[in-house]
Coordinates of C-alpha atoms in Angstrom, one line a residue:
X1 CA 13.1 3.8 -18.3
X2 CA 16.7 4.8 -18.0
X3 CA 19.6 2.5 -18.7
X4 CA 20.4 2.1 -15.0
X5 CA 17.3 1.6 -13.0
X6 CA 17.6 1.0 -9.3
X7 CA 16.7 -2.6 -8.8
X8 CA 15.7 -4.6 -5.8
X9 CA 15.5 -8.4 -6.2
X10 CA 12.9 -10.0 -4.0
X11 CA 12.5 -13.8 -4.0
X12 CA 9.7 -13.8 -6.5
X13 CA 9.3 -10.2 -7.7
X14 CA 11.6 -7.8 -9.5
X15 CA 11.3 -4.2 -8.4
X16 CA 13.0 -1.5 -10.4
X17 CA 12.8 2.3 -10.2
X18 CA 13.9 4.6 -13.0
X19 CA 13.1 8.3 -12.3
X20 CA 9.4 8.6 -11.7
X21 CA 8.5 5.1 -12.9
X22 CA 8.5 1.9 -10.9
X23 CA 8.4 -1.5 -12.6
X24 CA 7.0 -4.4 -10.6
X25 CA 7.5 -7.7 -12.4
X26 CA 6.2 -11.0 -11.2
X27 CA 9.2 -13.3 -11.3
X28 CA 8.3 -17.0 -11.2
X29 CA 8.8 -17.7 -14.9
X30 CA 9.1 -21.4 -14.5
X31 CA 5.6 -21.5 -13.2
X32 CA 4.3 -18.8 -15.6
X33 CA 4.2 -16.5 -12.6
X34 CA 1.6 -18.5 -10.8
X35 CA 0.8 -17.2 -7.3
X36 CA 2.2 -19.0 -4.3
X37 CA 2.6 -17.7 -0.8
X38 CA 6.0 -16.2 -1.6
X39 CA 4.7 -14.3 -4.6
X40 CA 1.7 -13.0 -2.7
X41 CA 4.1 -11.8 0.1
X42 CA 6.7 -10.2 -2.2
X43 CA 4.1 -8.5 -4.5
X44 CA 2.6 -6.7 -1.5
X45 CA 6.1 -5.7 -0.4
X46 CA 6.9 -4.2 -3.8
X47 CA 3.5 -2.4 -3.9
X48 CA 4.2 -0.8 -0.6
X49 CA 7.7 0.3 -1.7
X50 CA 6.2 2.0 -4.7
X51 CA 3.5 3.7 -2.7
X52 CA 5.9 5.0 -0.1
X53 CA 8.5 6.3 -2.6
X54 CA 7.5 9.9 -3.2
X55 CA 9.7 10.0 -6.3
X56 CA 7.5 7.3 -8.0
X57 CA 4.6 8.8 -9.9
X58 CA 3.5 5.8 -12.1
X59 CA 3.8 2.0 -11.7
X60 CA 4.0 -0.7 -14.4
X61 CA 2.9 -4.2 -13.5
X62 CA 4.3 -7.0 -15.7
X63 CA 5.4 -10.6 -15.6
X64 CA 8.8 -12.2 -16.4
X65 CA 9.1 -15.1 -18.8
X66 CA 6.4 -16.3 -21.2
X67 CA 3.3 -15.0 -19.4
X68 CA 1.8 -12.3 -17.3
X69 CA 0.5 -14.8 -14.8
X70 CA -1.2 -18.3 -15.0
X71 CA -3.2 -17.5 -11.8
X72 CA -3.0 -19.4 -8.6
X73 CA -0.3 -22.1 -8.2
X74 CA -2.4 -25.3 -8.1
X75 CA 0.7 -27.5 -7.5
X76 CA 0.2 -27.0 -3.8
X77 CA -3.4 -28.2 -4.2
X78 CA -6.7 -26.3 -3.9
X79 CA -6.7 -24.7 -0.4
X80 CA -10.2 -25.9 0.4
X81 CA -11.7 -24.3 3.5
X82 CA -8.6 -22.1 3.9
X83 CA -9.4 -20.4 0.6
X84 CA -11.4 -17.6 2.3
X85 CA -8.5 -16.7 4.6
X86 CA -6.0 -16.8 1.7
X87 CA -8.1 -14.6 -0.5
X88 CA -9.0 -12.1 2.2
X89 CA -5.6 -11.9 3.9
X90 CA -3.0 -12.7 1.2
X91 CA -4.6 -11.7 -2.1
X92 CA -6.9 -8.8 -1.3
X93 CA -4.3 -6.5 0.4
X94 CA -2.2 -6.4 -2.8
X95 CA -5.3 -5.9 -5.1
X96 CA -6.5 -3.2 -2.8
X97 CA -3.0 -1.6 -2.9
X98 CA -3.3 -1.3 -6.6
X99 CA -6.9 0.0 -6.7
X100 CA -6.6 2.4 -3.8
X101 CA -3.1 3.7 -4.6
X102 CA -2.7 7.4 -5.2
X103 CA -0.6 6.4 -8.2
X104 CA -1.8 5.1 -11.6
X105 CA -0.8 1.5 -12.5
X106 CA -0.3 0.4 -16.1
X107 CA -0.5 -3.4 -16.7
X108 CA 1.8 -4.8 -19.4
X109 CA 0.1 -8.0 -20.5
X110 CA 1.7 -10.7 -22.5
X111 CA 1.1 -14.4 -22.9
X112 CA -1.5 -15.9 -20.6
X113 CA -3.3 -13.7 -18.1
X114 CA -5.4 -16.2 -16.3
X115 CA -7.4 -16.7 -13.1
X116 CA -6.5 -14.4 -10.3
X117 CA -3.6 -13.2 -12.4
X118 CA -6.3 -11.5 -14.6
X119 CA -7.7 -9.9 -11.5
X120 CA -4.4 -8.1 -11.0
X121 CA -4.2 -6.9 -14.6
X122 CA -7.9 -5.7 -14.5
X123 CA -7.3 -3.9 -11.2
X124 CA -4.8 -1.6 -12.9
X125 CA -5.9 1.8 -14.2
X126 CA -4.5 1.3 -17.7
X127 CA -3.4 -1.7 -19.7
X128 CA -1.2 -2.5 -22.7
X129 CA -1.7 -6.0 -24.2
X130 CA 0.3 -7.9 -26.8
X131 CA -1.7 -9.0 -29.9
X132 CA -1.2 -12.7 -29.1
X133 CA -1.9 -12.5 -25.4
X134 CA -5.2 -13.5 -23.8
X135 CA -7.3 -13.2 -20.7
X136 CA -8.6 -16.6 -19.5
X137 CA -11.1 -17.3 -16.6
X138 CA -10.0 -20.9 -16.1
X139 CA -12.0 -21.6 -13.0
X140 CA -14.9 -23.5 -14.4
X141 CA -12.6 -26.2 -15.8
X142 CA -11.9 -27.3 -12.2
X143 CA -15.3 -26.6 -10.7
X144 CA -14.5 -23.1 -9.2
X145 CA -15.8 -19.6 -9.7
X146 CA -13.6 -16.6 -10.4
X147 CA -12.1 -14.8 -7.4
X148 CA -9.9 -11.8 -6.8
X149 CA -12.7 -9.4 -7.9
X150 CA -12.9 -10.9 -11.4
X151 CA -16.7 -10.9 -11.4
X152 CA -16.7 -7.2 -10.5
X153 CA -14.4 -6.3 -13.4
X154 CA -16.0 -8.6 -15.9
X155 CA -19.6 -7.5 -15.4
X156 CA -18.6 -3.8 -15.7
X157 CA -16.5 -4.4 -18.9
X158 CA -18.7 -7.0 -20.6
X159 CA -22.2 -6.7 -19.2
X160 CA -24.0 -9.5 -17.4
X161 CA -24.6 -11.9 -20.2
X162 CA -21.1 -11.8 -21.8
X163 CA -19.5 -11.9 -18.4
X164 CA -21.5 -15.0 -17.4
X165 CA -20.5 -16.6 -20.7
X166 CA -16.8 -15.7 -20.1
X167 CA -17.0 -17.5 -16.7
X168 CA -19.0 -20.6 -17.4
X169 CA -17.6 -21.4 -20.9
X170 CA -14.2 -19.9 -20.2
X171 CA -13.1 -19.0 -23.7
X172 CA -9.8 -17.2 -24.2
X173 CA -10.6 -13.5 -24.5
X174 CA -8.2 -12.2 -27.2
X175 CA -6.4 -8.9 -27.1
X176 CA -8.7 -7.4 -29.8
X177 CA -11.8 -8.5 -27.8
X178 CA -10.3 -7.0 -24.7
X179 CA -9.7 -3.8 -26.6
X180 CA -13.2 -3.6 -27.9
X181 CA -14.6 -4.2 -24.4
X182 CA -12.5 -1.5 -22.8
X183 CA -10.6 -4.1 -20.7
X184 CA -7.3 -2.8 -22.1
X185 CA -6.3 0.5 -23.7
X186 CA -3.8 -0.5 -26.3
X187 CA -2.8 -3.6 -28.3
X188 CA 0.8 -3.8 -29.4
X189 CA 2.9 -6.4 -31.4
X190 CA 4.2 -9.5 -29.6
X191 CA 7.1 -8.7 -27.4
X192 CA 6.4 -5.0 -27.0
X193 CA 3.9 -4.7 -24.1
X194 CA 6.5 -3.9 -21.4
X195 CA 8.4 -1.4 -23.5
X196 CA 5.2 0.3 -24.5
X197 CA 3.9 0.4 -20.9
X198 CA 7.1 1.8 -19.6
X199 CA 7.1 4.5 -22.3
X200 CA 3.5 5.4 -21.6
X201 CA 4.2 5.5 -17.9
X202 CA 7.1 7.9 -18.4
X203 CA 4.9 10.2 -20.4
X204 CA 2.1 10.1 -17.8
X205 CA 4.7 10.8 -15.1
X206 CA 5.4 14.2 -16.7
X207 CA 1.8 15.3 -16.0
X208 CA 0.4 16.9 -12.9
X209 CA 0.6 14.5 -9.9
X210 CA -2.7 15.8 -8.5
X211 CA -4.5 15.1 -11.8
X212 CA -3.1 11.6 -11.9
X213 CA -4.1 11.0 -8.3
X214 CA -7.5 12.8 -8.1
X215 CA -8.8 11.5 -11.4
X216 CA -8.2 8.0 -10.2
X217 CA -9.8 8.7 -6.8
X218 CA -12.9 10.3 -8.4
X219 CA -13.4 7.5 -11.0
X220 CA -13.0 4.8 -8.4
X221 CA -15.6 6.5 -6.3
X222 CA -17.9 7.1 -9.2
X223 CA -17.9 3.3 -10.1
X224 CA -20.0 2.7 -6.9
X225 CA -21.4 6.1 -6.3
X226 CA -24.1 8.5 -7.7
X227 CA -23.9 11.7 -9.7
X228 CA -24.4 14.0 -6.7
X229 CA -21.6 12.4 -4.7
X230 CA -19.3 12.4 -7.7
X231 CA -20.0 16.0 -8.4
X232 CA -19.2 17.1 -4.9
X233 CA -16.0 15.1 -4.8
X234 CA -15.0 16.7 -8.1
X235 CA -15.6 20.2 -6.7
X236 CA -13.7 19.4 -3.5
X237 CA -10.6 18.1 -5.3
X238 CA -10.8 20.7 -8.0
X239 CA -10.3 23.3 -5.3
X240 CA -7.1 21.6 -4.1
X241 CA -5.8 21.6 -7.7
X242 CA -6.8 25.2 -8.4
X243 CA -5.0 26.4 -5.3
X244 CA -1.8 24.5 -6.0
X245 CA 1.5 25.9 -7.1
X246 CA 1.6 23.4 -10.0
X247 CA -1.6 24.9 -11.4
X248 CA -0.5 28.5 -11.0
X249 CA 2.8 27.7 -12.8
X250 CA 1.0 25.7 -15.5
X251 CA -1.4 28.6 -16.2
X252 CA 1.5 31.0 -16.4
X253 CA 3.4 28.6 -18.8
X254 CA 0.3 28.4 -20.9
X255 CA 0.2 32.1 -21.6
X256 CA 4.0 32.0 -22.3
X257 CA 3.3 29.2 -24.7
X258 CA 5.7 27.0 -22.7
X259 CA 5.4 23.4 -21.5
X260 CA 4.7 23.3 -17.8
X261 CA 6.9 21.4 -15.4
X262 CA 4.9 19.7 -12.7
X263 CA 6.5 19.0 -9.3
X264 CA 3.5 18.1 -7.2
X265 CA 3.7 21.4 -5.3

């Protein structure tokens, strides 16, 4: 990002935009970015800002302090019967905002990435993880099951048996294990996840906005769809790409042996 990003300080989230890249950083470091009502509210606010800003092409999700996120803040107690409402009305909108966004999200994972905090990291389209960081499904230790969509992500990444083990035994899943399982894309030295994620996001933002948007849309649909539906969606969106000014200019640049400049037109 540039030296002078435009920053907005919410109560529990840092939101900064530099050129085409937005940084959303969970900012409750004293609690290892554990989710309370304020963080749930502010994160959704920041996600909506990024989605509505046409200049933003890629978003990085990170955490301030010593961890990405320790999960839900249990200091207020387990919500009991209210948990269904909290999950559906206060957590799911922000997780949906990441997964359904037209823009790619890059998670920058350091320290602990636990509980529902892991669900946010796994919801991102790409992930950079520090070598000493870990993902931890801590729920079994207090008699709970994972939430936030963690089951959905784990069974796809690990397969049924390994996902079940990760839930009921709750080992720390190391960065190298996450890399081998395809849960993250890159492992970097300690202290470098955010910088690496921001650098990657800046490179991605130079690409064609339609490619970034439509590839995400097609892959998300393919996760729950069949071949025929995926093929038809590819054909439909390919036509929109092929008829765009960006593609016409990129083809012309290819023959001139020049690097194309994508504007989203």
